[in-house]
XYZ file of C-alpha atoms in Angstrom:
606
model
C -68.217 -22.001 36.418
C -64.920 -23.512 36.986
C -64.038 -26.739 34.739
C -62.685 -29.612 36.781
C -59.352 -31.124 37.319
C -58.201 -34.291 35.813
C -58.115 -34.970 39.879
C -61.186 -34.766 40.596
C -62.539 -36.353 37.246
C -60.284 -39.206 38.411
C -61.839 -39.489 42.124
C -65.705 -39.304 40.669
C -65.048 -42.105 38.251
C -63.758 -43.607 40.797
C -66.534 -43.551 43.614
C -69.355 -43.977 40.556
C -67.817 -47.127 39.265
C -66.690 -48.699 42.792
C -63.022 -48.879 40.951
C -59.993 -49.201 43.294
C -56.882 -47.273 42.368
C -55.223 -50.090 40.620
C -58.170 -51.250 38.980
C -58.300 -47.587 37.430
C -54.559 -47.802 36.654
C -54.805 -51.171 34.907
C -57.784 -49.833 32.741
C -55.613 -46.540 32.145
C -52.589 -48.823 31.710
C -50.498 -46.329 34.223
C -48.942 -47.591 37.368
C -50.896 -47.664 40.355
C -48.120 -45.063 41.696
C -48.559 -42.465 38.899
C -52.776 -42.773 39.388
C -51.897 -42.043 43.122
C -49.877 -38.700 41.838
C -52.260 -37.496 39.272
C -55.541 -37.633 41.974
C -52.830 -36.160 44.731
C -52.763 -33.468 41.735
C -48.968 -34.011 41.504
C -47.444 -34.286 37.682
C -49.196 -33.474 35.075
C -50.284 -36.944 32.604
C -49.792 -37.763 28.980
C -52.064 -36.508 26.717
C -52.557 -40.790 25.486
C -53.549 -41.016 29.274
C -56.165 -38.056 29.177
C -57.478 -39.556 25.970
C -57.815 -42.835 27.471
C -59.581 -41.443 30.626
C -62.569 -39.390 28.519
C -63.149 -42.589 26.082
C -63.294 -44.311 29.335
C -65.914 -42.401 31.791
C -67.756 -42.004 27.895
C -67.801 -46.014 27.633
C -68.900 -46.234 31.048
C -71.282 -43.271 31.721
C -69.842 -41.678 34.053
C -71.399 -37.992 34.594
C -69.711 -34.962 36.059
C -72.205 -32.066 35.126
C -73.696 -32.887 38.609
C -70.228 -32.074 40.183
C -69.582 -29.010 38.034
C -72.517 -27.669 40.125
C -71.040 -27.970 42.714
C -68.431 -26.515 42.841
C -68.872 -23.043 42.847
C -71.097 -23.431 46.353
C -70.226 -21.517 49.235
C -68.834 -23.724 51.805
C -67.548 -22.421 56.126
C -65.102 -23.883 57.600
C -63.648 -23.843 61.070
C -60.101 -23.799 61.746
C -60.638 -24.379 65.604
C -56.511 -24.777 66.134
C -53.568 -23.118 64.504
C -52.734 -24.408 61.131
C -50.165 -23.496 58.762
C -50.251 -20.969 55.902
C -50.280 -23.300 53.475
C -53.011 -25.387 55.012
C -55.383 -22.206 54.990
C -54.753 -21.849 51.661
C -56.111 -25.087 50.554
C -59.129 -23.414 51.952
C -59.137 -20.034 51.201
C -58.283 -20.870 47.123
C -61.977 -22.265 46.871
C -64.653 -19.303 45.583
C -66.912 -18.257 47.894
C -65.659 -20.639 50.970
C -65.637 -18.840 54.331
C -62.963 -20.107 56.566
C -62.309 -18.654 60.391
C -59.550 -19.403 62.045
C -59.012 -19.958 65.484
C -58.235 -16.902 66.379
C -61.045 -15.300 65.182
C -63.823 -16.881 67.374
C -64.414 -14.410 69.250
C -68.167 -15.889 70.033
C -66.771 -19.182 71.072
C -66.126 -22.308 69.211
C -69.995 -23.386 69.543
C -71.408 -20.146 67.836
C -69.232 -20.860 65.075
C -70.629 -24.169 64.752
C -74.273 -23.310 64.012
C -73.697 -22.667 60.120
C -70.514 -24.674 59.515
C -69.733 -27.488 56.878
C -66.492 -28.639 58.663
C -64.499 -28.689 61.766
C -60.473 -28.604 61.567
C -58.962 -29.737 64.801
C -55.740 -30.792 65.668
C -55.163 -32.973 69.485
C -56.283 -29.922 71.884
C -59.684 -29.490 70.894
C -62.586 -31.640 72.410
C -65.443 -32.559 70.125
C -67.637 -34.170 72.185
C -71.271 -34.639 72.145
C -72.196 -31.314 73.725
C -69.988 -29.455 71.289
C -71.753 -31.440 68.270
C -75.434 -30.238 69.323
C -74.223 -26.777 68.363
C -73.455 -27.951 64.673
C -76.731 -28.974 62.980
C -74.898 -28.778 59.640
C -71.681 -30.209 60.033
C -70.899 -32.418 57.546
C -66.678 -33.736 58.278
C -64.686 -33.260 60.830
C -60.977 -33.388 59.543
C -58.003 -34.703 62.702
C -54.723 -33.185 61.083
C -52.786 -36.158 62.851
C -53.485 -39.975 63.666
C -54.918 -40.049 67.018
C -58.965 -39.064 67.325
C -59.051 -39.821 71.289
C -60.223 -35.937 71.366
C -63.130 -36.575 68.713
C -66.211 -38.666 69.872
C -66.716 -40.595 66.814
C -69.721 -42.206 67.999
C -71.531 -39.114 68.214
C -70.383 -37.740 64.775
C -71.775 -41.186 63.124
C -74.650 -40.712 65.035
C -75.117 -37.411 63.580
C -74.040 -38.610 59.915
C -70.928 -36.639 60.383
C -67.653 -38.253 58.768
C -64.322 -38.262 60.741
C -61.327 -38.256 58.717
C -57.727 -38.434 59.990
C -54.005 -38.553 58.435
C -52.341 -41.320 58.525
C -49.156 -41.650 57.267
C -48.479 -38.352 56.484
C -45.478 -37.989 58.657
C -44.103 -41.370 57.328
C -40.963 -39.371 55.837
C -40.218 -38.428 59.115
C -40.390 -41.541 61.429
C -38.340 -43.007 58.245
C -35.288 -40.788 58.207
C -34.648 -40.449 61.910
C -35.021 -44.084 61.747
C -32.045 -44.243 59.309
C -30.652 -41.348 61.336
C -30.370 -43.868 64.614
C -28.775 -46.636 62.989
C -26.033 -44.445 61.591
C -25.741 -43.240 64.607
C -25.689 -47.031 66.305
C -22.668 -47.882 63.833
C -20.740 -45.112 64.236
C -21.502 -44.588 67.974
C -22.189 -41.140 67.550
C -23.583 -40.521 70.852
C -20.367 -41.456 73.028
C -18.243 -39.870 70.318
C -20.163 -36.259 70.815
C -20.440 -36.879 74.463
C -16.773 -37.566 75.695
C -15.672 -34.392 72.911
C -17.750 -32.191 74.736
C -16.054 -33.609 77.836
C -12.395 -33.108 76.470
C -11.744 -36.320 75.784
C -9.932 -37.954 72.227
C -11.056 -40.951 72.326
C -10.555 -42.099 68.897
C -9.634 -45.636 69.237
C -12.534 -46.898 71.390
C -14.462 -45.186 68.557
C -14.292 -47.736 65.968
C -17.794 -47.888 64.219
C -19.411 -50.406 61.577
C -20.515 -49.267 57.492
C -23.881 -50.092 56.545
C -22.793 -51.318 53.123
C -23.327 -55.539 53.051
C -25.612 -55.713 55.787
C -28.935 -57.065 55.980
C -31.492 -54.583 57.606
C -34.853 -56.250 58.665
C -38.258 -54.154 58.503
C -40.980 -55.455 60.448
C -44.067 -54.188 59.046
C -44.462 -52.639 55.680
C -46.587 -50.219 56.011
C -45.794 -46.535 54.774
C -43.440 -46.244 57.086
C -41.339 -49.232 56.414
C -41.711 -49.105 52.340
C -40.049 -44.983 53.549
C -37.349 -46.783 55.264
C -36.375 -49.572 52.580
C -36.677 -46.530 49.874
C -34.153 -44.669 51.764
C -31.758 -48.049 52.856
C -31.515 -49.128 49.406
C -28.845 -46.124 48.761
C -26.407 -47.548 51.758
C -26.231 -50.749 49.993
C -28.037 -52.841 52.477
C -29.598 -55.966 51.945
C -33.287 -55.487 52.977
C -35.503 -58.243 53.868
C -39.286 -57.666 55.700
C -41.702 -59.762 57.309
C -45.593 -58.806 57.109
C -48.459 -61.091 56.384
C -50.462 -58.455 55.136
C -48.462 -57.140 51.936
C -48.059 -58.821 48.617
C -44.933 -60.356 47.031
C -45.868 -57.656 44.330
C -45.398 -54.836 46.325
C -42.239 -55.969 48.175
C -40.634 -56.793 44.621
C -41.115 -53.553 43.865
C -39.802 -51.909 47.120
C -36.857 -53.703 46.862
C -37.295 -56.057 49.761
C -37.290 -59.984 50.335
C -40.067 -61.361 52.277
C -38.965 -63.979 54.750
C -40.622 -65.871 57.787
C -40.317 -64.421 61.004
C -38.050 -66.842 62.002
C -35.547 -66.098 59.092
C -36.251 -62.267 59.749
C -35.061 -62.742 63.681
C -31.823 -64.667 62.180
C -30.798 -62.865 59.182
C -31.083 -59.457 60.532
C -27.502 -57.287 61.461
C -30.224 -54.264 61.774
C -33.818 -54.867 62.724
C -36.506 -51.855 62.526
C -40.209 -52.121 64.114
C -42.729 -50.471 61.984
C -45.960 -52.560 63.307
C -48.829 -51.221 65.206
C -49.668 -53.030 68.340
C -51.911 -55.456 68.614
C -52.276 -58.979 70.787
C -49.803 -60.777 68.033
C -47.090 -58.057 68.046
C -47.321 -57.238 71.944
C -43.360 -58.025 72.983
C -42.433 -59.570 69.863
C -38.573 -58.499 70.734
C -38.784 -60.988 73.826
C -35.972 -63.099 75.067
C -37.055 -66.283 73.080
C -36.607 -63.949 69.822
C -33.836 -61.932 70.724
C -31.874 -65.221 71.366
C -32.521 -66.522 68.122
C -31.053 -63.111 66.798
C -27.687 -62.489 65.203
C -24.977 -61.583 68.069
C -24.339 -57.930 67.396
C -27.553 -57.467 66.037
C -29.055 -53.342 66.473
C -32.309 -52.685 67.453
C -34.506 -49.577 65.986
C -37.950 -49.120 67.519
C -39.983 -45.826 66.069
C -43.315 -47.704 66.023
C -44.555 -48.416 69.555
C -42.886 -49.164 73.316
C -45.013 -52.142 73.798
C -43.379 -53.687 71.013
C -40.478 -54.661 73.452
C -40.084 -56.578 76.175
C -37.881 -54.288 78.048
C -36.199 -56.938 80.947
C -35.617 -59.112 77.879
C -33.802 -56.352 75.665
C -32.013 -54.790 78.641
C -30.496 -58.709 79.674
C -29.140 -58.943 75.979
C -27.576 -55.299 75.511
C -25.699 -55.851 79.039
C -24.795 -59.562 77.812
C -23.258 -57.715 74.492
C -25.864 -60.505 72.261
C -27.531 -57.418 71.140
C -24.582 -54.795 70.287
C -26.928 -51.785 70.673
C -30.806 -50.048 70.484
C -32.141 -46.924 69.623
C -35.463 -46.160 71.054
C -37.687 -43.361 70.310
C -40.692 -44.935 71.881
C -41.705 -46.690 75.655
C -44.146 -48.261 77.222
C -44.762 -45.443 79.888
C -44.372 -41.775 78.822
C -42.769 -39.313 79.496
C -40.490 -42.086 80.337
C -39.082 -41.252 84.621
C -36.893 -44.328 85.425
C -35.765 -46.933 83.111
C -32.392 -49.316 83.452
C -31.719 -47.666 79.750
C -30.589 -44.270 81.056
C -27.219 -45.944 82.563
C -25.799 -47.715 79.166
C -24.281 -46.593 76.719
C -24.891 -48.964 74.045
C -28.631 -47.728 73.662
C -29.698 -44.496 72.394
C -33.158 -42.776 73.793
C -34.650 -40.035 71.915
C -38.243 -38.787 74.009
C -41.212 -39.687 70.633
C -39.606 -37.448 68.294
C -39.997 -39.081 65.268
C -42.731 -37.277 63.586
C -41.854 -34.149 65.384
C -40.516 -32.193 61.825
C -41.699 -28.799 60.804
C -42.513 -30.902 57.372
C -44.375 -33.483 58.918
C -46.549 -31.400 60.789
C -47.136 -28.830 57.900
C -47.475 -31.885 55.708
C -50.753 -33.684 58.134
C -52.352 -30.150 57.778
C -52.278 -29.539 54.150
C -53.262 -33.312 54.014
C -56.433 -32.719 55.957
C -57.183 -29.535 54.092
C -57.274 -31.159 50.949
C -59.456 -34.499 52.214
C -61.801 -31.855 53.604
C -62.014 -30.047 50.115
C -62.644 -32.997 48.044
C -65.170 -34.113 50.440
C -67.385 -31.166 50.171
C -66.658 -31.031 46.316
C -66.969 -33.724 45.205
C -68.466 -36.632 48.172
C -64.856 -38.954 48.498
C -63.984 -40.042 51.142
C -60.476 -40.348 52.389
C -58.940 -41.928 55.690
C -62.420 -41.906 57.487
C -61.911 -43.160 61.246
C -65.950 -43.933 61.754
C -69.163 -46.017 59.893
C -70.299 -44.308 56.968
C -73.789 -43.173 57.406
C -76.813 -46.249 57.209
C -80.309 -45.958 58.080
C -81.065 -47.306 61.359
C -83.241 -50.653 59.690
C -79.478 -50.825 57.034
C -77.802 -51.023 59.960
C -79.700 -53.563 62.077
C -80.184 -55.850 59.024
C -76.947 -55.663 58.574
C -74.716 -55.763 62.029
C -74.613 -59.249 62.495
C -73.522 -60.297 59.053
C -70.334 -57.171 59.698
C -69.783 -58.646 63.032
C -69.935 -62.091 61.313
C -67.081 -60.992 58.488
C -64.971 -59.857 61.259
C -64.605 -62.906 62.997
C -64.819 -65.188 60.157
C -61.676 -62.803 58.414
C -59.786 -63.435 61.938
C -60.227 -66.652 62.134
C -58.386 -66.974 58.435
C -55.718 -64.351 59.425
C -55.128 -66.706 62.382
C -56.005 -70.333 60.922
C -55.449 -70.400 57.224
C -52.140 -69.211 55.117
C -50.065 -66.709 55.584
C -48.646 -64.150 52.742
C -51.767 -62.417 51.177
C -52.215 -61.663 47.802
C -55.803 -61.472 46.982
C -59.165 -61.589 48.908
C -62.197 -63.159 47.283
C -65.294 -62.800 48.857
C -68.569 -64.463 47.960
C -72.292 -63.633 49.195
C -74.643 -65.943 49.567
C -78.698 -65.544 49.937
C -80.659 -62.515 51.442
C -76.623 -61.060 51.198
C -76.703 -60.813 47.631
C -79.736 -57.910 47.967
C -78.336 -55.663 50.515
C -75.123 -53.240 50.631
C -72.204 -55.273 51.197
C -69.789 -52.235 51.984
C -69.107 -52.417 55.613
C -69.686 -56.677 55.445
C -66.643 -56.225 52.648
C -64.639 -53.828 54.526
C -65.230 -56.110 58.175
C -63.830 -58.868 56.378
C -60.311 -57.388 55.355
C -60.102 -55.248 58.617
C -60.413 -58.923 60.241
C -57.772 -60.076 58.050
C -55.943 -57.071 58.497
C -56.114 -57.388 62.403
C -52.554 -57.482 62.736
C -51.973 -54.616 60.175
C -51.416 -51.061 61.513
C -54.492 -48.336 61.718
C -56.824 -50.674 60.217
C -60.404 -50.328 60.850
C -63.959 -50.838 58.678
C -63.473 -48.251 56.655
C -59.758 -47.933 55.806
C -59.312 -51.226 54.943
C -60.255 -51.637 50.951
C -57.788 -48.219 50.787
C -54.911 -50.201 53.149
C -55.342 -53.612 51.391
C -55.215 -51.773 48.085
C -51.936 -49.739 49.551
C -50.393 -53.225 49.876
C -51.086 -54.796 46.545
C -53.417 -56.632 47.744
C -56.622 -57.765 45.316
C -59.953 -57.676 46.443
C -62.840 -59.491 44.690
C -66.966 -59.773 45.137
C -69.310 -61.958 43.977
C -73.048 -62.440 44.634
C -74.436 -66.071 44.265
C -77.056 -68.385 45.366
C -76.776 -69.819 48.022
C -76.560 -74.155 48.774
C -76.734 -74.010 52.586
C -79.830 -75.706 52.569
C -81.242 -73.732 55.986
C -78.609 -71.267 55.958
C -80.129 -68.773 54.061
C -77.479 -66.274 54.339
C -73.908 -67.057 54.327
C -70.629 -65.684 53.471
C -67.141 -67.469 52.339
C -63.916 -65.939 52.787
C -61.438 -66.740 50.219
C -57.680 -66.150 50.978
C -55.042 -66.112 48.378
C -51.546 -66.363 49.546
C -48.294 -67.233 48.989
C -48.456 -70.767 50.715
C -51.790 -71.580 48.784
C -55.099 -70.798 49.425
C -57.491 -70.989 52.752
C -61.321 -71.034 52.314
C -63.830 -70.425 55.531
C -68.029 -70.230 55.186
C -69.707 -68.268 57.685
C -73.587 -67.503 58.255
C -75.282 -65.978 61.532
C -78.115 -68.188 63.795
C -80.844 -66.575 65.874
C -80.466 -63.600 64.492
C -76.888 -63.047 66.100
C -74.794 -65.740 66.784
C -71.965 -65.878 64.086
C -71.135 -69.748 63.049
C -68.198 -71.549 60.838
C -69.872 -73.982 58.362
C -66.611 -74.828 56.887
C -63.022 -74.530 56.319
C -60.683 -75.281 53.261
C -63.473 -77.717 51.792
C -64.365 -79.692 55.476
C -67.962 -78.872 57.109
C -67.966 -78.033 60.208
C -70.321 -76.199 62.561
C -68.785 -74.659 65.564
C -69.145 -70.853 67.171
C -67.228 -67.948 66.045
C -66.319 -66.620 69.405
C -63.461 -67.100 71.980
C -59.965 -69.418 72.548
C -60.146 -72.090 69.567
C -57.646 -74.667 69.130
C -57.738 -75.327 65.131
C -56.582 -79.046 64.449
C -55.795 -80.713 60.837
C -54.813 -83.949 61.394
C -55.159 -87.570 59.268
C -58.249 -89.198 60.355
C -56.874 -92.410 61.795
C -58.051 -93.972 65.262
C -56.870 -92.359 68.572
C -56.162 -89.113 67.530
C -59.595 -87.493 69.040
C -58.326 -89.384 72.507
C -54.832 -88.518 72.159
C -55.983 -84.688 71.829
C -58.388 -84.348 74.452
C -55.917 -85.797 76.849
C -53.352 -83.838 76.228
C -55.195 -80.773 76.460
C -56.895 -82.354 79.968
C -52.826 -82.424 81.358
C -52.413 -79.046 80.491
C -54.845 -77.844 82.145
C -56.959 -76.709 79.582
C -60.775 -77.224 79.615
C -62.900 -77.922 76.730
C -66.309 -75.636 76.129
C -66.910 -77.095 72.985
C -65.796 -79.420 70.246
C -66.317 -79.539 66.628
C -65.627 -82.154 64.106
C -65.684 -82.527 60.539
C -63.686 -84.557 57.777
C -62.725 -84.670 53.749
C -65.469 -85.848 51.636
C -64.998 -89.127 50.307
C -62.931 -89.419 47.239
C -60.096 -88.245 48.658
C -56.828 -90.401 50.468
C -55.702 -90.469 52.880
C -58.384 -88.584 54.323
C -57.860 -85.568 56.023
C -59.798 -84.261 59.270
C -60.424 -81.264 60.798
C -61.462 -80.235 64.588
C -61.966 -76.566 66.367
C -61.575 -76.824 69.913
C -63.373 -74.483 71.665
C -61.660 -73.444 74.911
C -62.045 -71.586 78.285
C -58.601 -69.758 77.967
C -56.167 -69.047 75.490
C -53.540 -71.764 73.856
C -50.242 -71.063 74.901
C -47.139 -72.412 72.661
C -46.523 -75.069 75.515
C -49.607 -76.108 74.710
C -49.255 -76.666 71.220
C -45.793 -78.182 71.055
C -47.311 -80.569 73.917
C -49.633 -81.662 70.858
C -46.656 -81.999 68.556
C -46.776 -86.031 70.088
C -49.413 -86.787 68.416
C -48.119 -88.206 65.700
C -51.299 -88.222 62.749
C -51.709 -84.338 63.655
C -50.992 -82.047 60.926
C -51.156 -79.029 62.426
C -52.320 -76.916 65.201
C -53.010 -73.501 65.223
C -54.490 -70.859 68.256
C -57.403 -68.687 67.121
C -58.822 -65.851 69.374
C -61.758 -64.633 68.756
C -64.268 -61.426 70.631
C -66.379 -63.466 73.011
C -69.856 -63.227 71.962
C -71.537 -60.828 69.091
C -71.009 -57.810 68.706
């Protein structure tokens, strides 16, 4: 029997303590970085560290004879696409594991099913419900990529079946051709290889610009963007990001200031997307932010063609306000027609940017080895679907996940911005049951705007971005609210507080926000108000909203307890569509409001 790594030591202590990465770091006293390397298996640690690590799990009581066992059990896998050499060796370096490979299924894909442990597919395979009734035993099914469109997820949580994918692991990639395309922006290296092949010198009408002094903006730092600030730092840029959803910590670190979006749109000579897309970043390069831009300013989208409005960008590369763009991705591909092909200030390159040799070898070997541990040892990495629940878990439960959702939005949308740490506190029957998915609901909802982030990801993405996450379990003071959870929010610009419990069984309500009670729904178009409670300002509001046209479905009111002056109040208009920014700078008259901020919500539970 096989002894086992300090790897996979580190990932059991992990999963039998509940201990993110940096809280195993800070015990350790490593970097979160170098705990990241040793469970990847990469670098070998101190000898003080190993030390530190056995007086640790022997403190705490953690066991590994169980996993020992283990180890040595025979294990088939299916390889249904081709995969690289060095992703079947993952495989094949485990005793006794059987591994076929796609090319030797000569029965069919759903014969080899009947006795497998795990499915490897890539994009072309379909595993659909029909295919999963031939695999009574499957236990993961590892996507070597991002997208699972081809995987029914459903079905495999049905079947307690765990889907894992890769994200990130062709983050190198999209990084250095995004580095590529804005050298190739300032130098204009497109014209300059097209007229030579032409027979044309055209060395004066060739002057480019040096990256050295300017200020490159990344917008969204995720893994990509933290690649791309890595690899600007050595052109002697100035780098300065905007996302909500990464610490001050972890920008330090990287290098990179974190500014407002408004300063990000002005200070920016080269401006990178690196967001996924959701309803907030949908056309955030419009014409109202592209004319707040520098003129001259060079556009770099690898992330996602929704990200632009095209009309907008097109109007402000023609009008020379935007000196050039470099886009790898569109709205509509393969992209047919598009008023880009004509200019020759923008340069189009047809979703390329994770199309390496290393990137693709890289997402299998990744895979592989989130497979392997799986089976080993029971971690789980980059899962795409609900870990498995009984079916009573589950309906206990549902409300109070759909309930952390919503009440997480309604903070990413309503309370501060700049996260730094997440508190959450359980109240009541919540204090007895599981709290994973309710814990993981609640950052996801916080998260919204974050890229790839769903219910089970999210502790691993919040921990990616130095963010803190903390649990408690108290009683609850609700009076008839006998289960309720509060949202704390730790940011930058303070802190934001929201209480949350479920009615009837399933209708998720707000009890209160930063210290105000307040019942209203957790659903829909809110309108969230802070204003000084003085006369007229209830009036004021509801006619305002009247001569915009909006309507009012609901209207909830609430106000500082006494003590405090002057008093602050607090309403959440519920309405039938959502607020549009004419809306809210229409509101801007009112003179004792605060501050007023558009919330959407999902309409009804989920």
């Amino acid at each position: 029997m096989s002894e086992l790594t300090f790897a996979e030591k580190l990932l059991i202590a992990r999963k039998q303590l509940g201990l993110y990465q940096y809280q195993m770091a800070e015990r350790l006293g490593v970097h979160p970085n170098s705990l990241t390397k040793y469970e990847r298996g990469e670098g070998k640690p101190h000898a003080a560290v190993v030390r530190m690590f056995d007086l640790f799990c022997e403190q705490q009581g953690v066991r590994f004879d169980e996993y020992e066992g283990e180890k040595g059990k025979a294990m088939k896998i299916v390889l249904a696409e081709k995969v690289s050499p060095a992703t079947l060796a993952v495989f094949a370096a485990e005793p006794g594991w059987e591994v076929k490979t796609h090319d030797q299924l000569t029965d069919g894909l759903p014969a080899a099913l009947a006795e497998a442990d795990a499915l490897v597919v890539r994009s072309a395979v379909q595993v659909d419900d029909a295919l999963l009734e031939h695999a009574p035993r499957l236990r993961v099914i590892g996507r070597a990529g991002v997208g699972v469109d081809n995987i029914d997820a459903e079905s495999a949580t049905r079947r307690g079946i765990v889907v894992m994918n890769t994200p990130g692991a062709n983050a190198v990639a999209v990084a250095e051709l995004t580095i590529g395309l804005m050298l190739a922006l300032a130098r204009k290296l497109p014209v300059a290889n097209s007229t030579m092949h032409a027979g044309k010198w055209e060395k004066k009408n060739l002057q480019g610009a040096e990256l050295r002094g300017k200020t490159l903006g990344i917008l969204g730092l995720g893994r990509v963007g933290l690649e791309v600030a890595k690899r600007a730092r050595g052109f002697g840029l100035e780098i300065i990001g905007s996302d909500p959803f990464v610490s001050a910590a972890v920008a330090r670190e990287n290098g990179i200031s974190l500014v407002s979006l408004d300063e990000f749109f002005a200070k920016s000579d080269y401006l990178t997307l690196h967001v996924g897309l959701t309803p907030q970043t949908a056309g955030v390069i419009n014409a109202k932010t592209l004319a707040t831009m520098k003129k001259g300013v060079r556009i770099i989208n690898c992330a996602r063609g929704e990200l632009v409005d095209d009309a907008a960008l097109v109007a402000a590369l023609k009008s020379g306000h935007v000196a050039g763009a470099a886009l790898d991705v569109f709205t509509h591909e393969p992209l047919k027609e598009s008023p880009y092909f004509n200019m020759d200030n923008v340069i189009l390159t047809p979703h390329i940017a994770g199309s390496t040799g290393e990137a693709q070898e890289a997402v299998g070997v990744q895979i592989a080895m989130q497979v392997r541990e799986y089976l080993k040892l029971g971690v789980v990495q980059n899962a795409v679907n609900l870990p498995s629940l009984t079916h009573e878990e589950y309906v206990q439960l549902a409300p109070y996940i759909d309930l952390a959702g919503r009440l997480g939005a309604f903070l990413a949308q309503a309370g501060k911005s700049g996260i730094e740490a997440i508190h959450l506190i359980y109240g009541g029957a919540l204090t007895e049951v599981k709290t994973e998915l309710i814990r993981n609901a609640a950052i996801a909802g916080l998260l919204q705007g974050s890229e790839n982030v769903n219910r089970i990801n999210a502790a691993a993405i919040a921990q990616e971005r130095g963010i803190r996450v903390h649990e408690q379990k108290q009683e609850s003071h609700r009076g008839g609210a006998a289960s309720v959870l509060t949202i704390e929010l730790h940011a930058a610009a303070g802190t934001s507080r929201a209480t949350g419990t479920v009615i009837h069984g399933e209708q998720p309500r707000l009890l209160e926000f930063d210290g105000i009670d307040i019942e209203t729904p957790l659903e829909g178009n809110l309108l969230v108000c802070r204003n000084l409670d003085v006369p007229g300002v209830i009036g004021k509001l509801g006619t305002i909203l009247g001569q915009q046209g909006v309507n009012i479905a609901n209207f909830a009111l609430g106000r500082e307890r006494a003590g405090a002056r002057p008093v602050k109040a607090l309403a959440v208009v519920q309405v039938d569509e959502p607020v549009s920014e004419t809306v809210i700078a229409a509101l801007g008259a009112i003179e004792a409001l605060l501050e007023a901020k558009p919330v959407t919500l999902p309409n009804g539970a989920h």
